[in-house]
Amino acid sequence: MERKGVVTMQGNPVTLVGPDLKVGDKAPDFTVIDQNMKEVRKSDFANKIKVISVTPSLDTSVCDIQAHKFEEEAVSLPDDVVVLNISMDLPFAIKRFCTTGNIKKVIALSDYRYASFGTNWGVLMKELRLLARAVFIVDKDDTIRYVQIVPEATNHPDYEAALNTLKSLIK
């Protein structure tokens, strides 16, 4: 499935590959790669609230700020909440970014190998093979409770709206 007219990158329209996920949908599976080249699946975070911060590349200023904003929030979250950052960056670049940027609570993951997150979650930009900027929040039952796909990939997400939804799920 391909969707046009949803996202631009620097003003240029791009095609998103995958479904148009909505609040209330079941969270699709994915297989991504961690900083040590190990496969990680959605099921590895079973029974946790999942904040999924999606970035085109951690090597850009907006993505850097986004990762650090969620890192600031993650340090005060309970143990049943996990914050993931998923991009197409190579695991080596992610490891360097997390080390130099002091990212410790956010789990930064790469979709470079299979693009399974991008295609299953509808955020793979076909023309660029990058992920569109987005934020998803998934409850412990794997139901999507928040979806934000940022219309211009170089802009910030609405952090406040995402965090308000997260706070409503934390009991």
Short mmCIF file of N, CA and C in Angstrom, two decimals, residues 1-9 12-22 54-56 88 115 117-136 147-153:
data_model
loop_
_atom_site.label_atom_id
_atom_site.label_comp_id
_atom_site.label_asym_id
_atom_site.label_seq_id
_atom_site.Cartn_x
_atom_site.Cartn_y
_atom_site.Cartn_z
N MET A 1 0.84 -1.17 0.00
CA MET A 1 0.00 0.00 0.00
C MET A 1 0.90 1.25 0.00
N GLU A 2 0.58 2.18 -0.86
CA GLU A 2 1.32 3.44 -0.92
C GLU A 2 0.37 4.60 -0.72
N ARG A 3 0.86 5.63 0.02
CA ARG A 3 0.03 6.80 0.31
C ARG A 3 0.80 8.07 -0.07
N LYS A 4 0.13 8.90 -0.84
CA LYS A 4 0.73 10.17 -1.26
C LYS A 4 -0.01 11.31 -0.56
N GLY A 5 0.65 12.47 -0.48
CA GLY A 5 0.01 13.65 0.07
C GLY A 5 -0.03 13.71 1.59
N VAL A 6 0.72 12.85 2.25
CA VAL A 6 0.73 12.82 3.72
C VAL A 6 1.93 13.58 4.27
N VAL A 7 3.09 13.40 3.63
CA VAL A 7 4.34 13.94 4.13
C VAL A 7 5.14 14.59 3.00
N THR A 8 5.85 15.66 3.38
CA THR A 8 6.85 16.24 2.49
C THR A 8 8.19 16.21 3.21
N MET A 9 9.25 16.24 2.42
CA MET A 9 10.61 16.35 2.96
C MET A 9 11.22 17.58 2.30
N ASN A 12 9.18 18.82 -0.55
CA ASN A 12 8.97 17.90 -1.67
C ASN A 12 8.10 16.73 -1.24
N PRO A 13 7.00 16.47 -1.97
CA PRO A 13 6.12 15.36 -1.61
C PRO A 13 6.85 14.01 -1.70
N VAL A 14 6.57 13.14 -0.74
CA VAL A 14 7.10 11.78 -0.76
C VAL A 14 5.95 10.80 -0.62
N THR A 15 6.21 9.57 -0.97
CA THR A 15 5.23 8.49 -0.88
C THR A 15 5.51 7.66 0.37
N LEU A 16 4.49 7.48 1.19
CA LEU A 16 4.64 6.60 2.35
C LEU A 16 4.21 5.20 1.97
N VAL A 17 5.00 4.22 2.37
CA VAL A 17 4.71 2.81 2.12
C VAL A 17 4.15 2.21 3.40
N GLY A 18 3.04 1.51 3.28
CA GLY A 18 2.46 0.83 4.43
C GLY A 18 1.10 1.39 4.80
N PRO A 19 0.50 0.84 5.84
CA PRO A 19 -0.87 1.20 6.21
C PRO A 19 -0.96 2.56 6.89
N ASP A 20 -2.15 3.10 6.88
CA ASP A 20 -2.46 4.35 7.58
C ASP A 20 -3.01 3.97 8.96
N LEU A 21 -2.11 3.82 9.92
CA LEU A 21 -2.51 3.37 11.25
C LEU A 21 -3.28 4.46 12.00
N LYS A 22 -4.25 4.02 12.77
CA LYS A 22 -5.11 4.94 13.53
C LYS A 22 -5.14 4.52 15.00
N VAL A 54 9.95 8.21 16.00
CA VAL A 54 10.48 7.83 14.69
C VAL A 54 11.18 9.04 14.08
N THR A 55 12.43 8.85 13.66
CA THR A 55 13.21 9.95 13.10
C THR A 55 13.84 9.57 11.76
N PRO A 56 13.92 10.53 10.83
CA PRO A 56 14.59 10.24 9.56
C PRO A 56 16.07 9.90 9.74
N MET A 88 16.47 4.87 10.21
CA MET A 88 17.18 4.03 9.24
C MET A 88 18.70 4.13 9.42
N ALA A 115 13.50 -2.82 6.91
CA ALA A 115 12.49 -1.77 6.78
C ALA A 115 11.12 -2.28 7.25
N PHE A 117 9.73 -2.04 10.28
CA PHE A 117 8.98 -1.04 11.03
C PHE A 117 8.35 -0.04 10.06
N GLY A 118 9.15 0.50 9.18
CA GLY A 118 8.66 1.51 8.23
C GLY A 118 7.49 1.03 7.39
N THR A 119 7.59 -0.18 6.86
CA THR A 119 6.51 -0.67 6.00
C THR A 119 5.30 -1.14 6.81
N ASN A 120 5.52 -1.77 7.96
CA ASN A 120 4.39 -2.25 8.76
C ASN A 120 3.64 -1.12 9.46
N TRP A 121 4.35 -0.03 9.74
CA TRP A 121 3.75 1.10 10.47
C TRP A 121 3.42 2.27 9.55
N GLY A 122 3.68 2.12 8.26
CA GLY A 122 3.26 3.12 7.28
C GLY A 122 4.05 4.41 7.27
N VAL A 123 5.35 4.34 7.64
CA VAL A 123 6.16 5.56 7.69
C VAL A 123 7.43 5.49 6.84
N LEU A 124 7.54 4.49 5.97
CA LEU A 124 8.71 4.42 5.09
C LEU A 124 8.51 5.37 3.91
N MET A 125 9.43 6.34 3.78
CA MET A 125 9.38 7.25 2.64
C MET A 125 10.05 6.54 1.45
N LYS A 126 9.23 6.14 0.50
CA LYS A 126 9.68 5.30 -0.61
C LYS A 126 10.85 5.90 -1.38
N GLU A 127 10.75 7.17 -1.72
CA GLU A 127 11.76 7.80 -2.56
C GLU A 127 13.11 7.94 -1.86
N LEU A 128 13.11 8.02 -0.56
CA LEU A 128 14.34 8.29 0.20
C LEU A 128 14.84 7.10 1.01
N ARG A 129 14.00 6.09 1.18
CA ARG A 129 14.27 4.95 2.07
C ARG A 129 14.71 5.43 3.45
N LEU A 130 13.98 6.44 3.92
CA LEU A 130 14.11 6.94 5.28
C LEU A 130 12.74 6.84 5.92
N LEU A 131 12.69 6.95 7.24
CA LEU A 131 11.40 6.95 7.94
C LEU A 131 10.91 8.36 8.11
N ALA A 132 9.62 8.54 7.94
CA ALA A 132 9.00 9.84 8.18
C ALA A 132 8.99 10.10 9.68
N ARG A 133 9.10 11.37 10.04
CA ARG A 133 9.06 11.73 11.46
C ARG A 133 7.66 11.43 12.01
N ALA A 134 7.62 10.70 13.11
CA ALA A 134 6.34 10.30 13.69
C ALA A 134 6.52 9.97 15.17
N VAL A 135 5.40 9.93 15.87
CA VAL A 135 5.38 9.46 17.25
C VAL A 135 4.16 8.55 17.39
N PHE A 136 4.38 7.39 17.95
CA PHE A 136 3.31 6.44 18.25
C PHE A 136 3.38 6.12 19.74
N VAL A 147 -1.14 8.59 17.53
CA VAL A 147 -0.44 8.57 16.24
C VAL A 147 -0.22 10.00 15.80
N GLN A 148 1.01 10.32 15.49
CA GLN A 148 1.31 11.60 14.88
C GLN A 148 2.36 11.39 13.81
N ILE A 149 1.97 11.59 12.56
CA ILE A 149 2.93 11.60 11.46
C ILE A 149 3.09 13.07 11.09
N VAL A 150 4.29 13.58 11.24
CA VAL A 150 4.55 15.00 11.04
C VAL A 150 4.48 15.30 9.54
N PRO A 151 3.63 16.25 9.12
CA PRO A 151 3.42 16.51 7.69
C PRO A 151 4.68 16.95 6.93
N GLU A 152 5.55 17.71 7.56
CA GLU A 152 6.83 18.10 6.96
C GLU A 152 7.91 17.44 7.81
N ALA A 153 8.63 16.51 7.19
CA ALA A 153 9.58 15.67 7.93
C ALA A 153 10.70 16.44 8.62
#
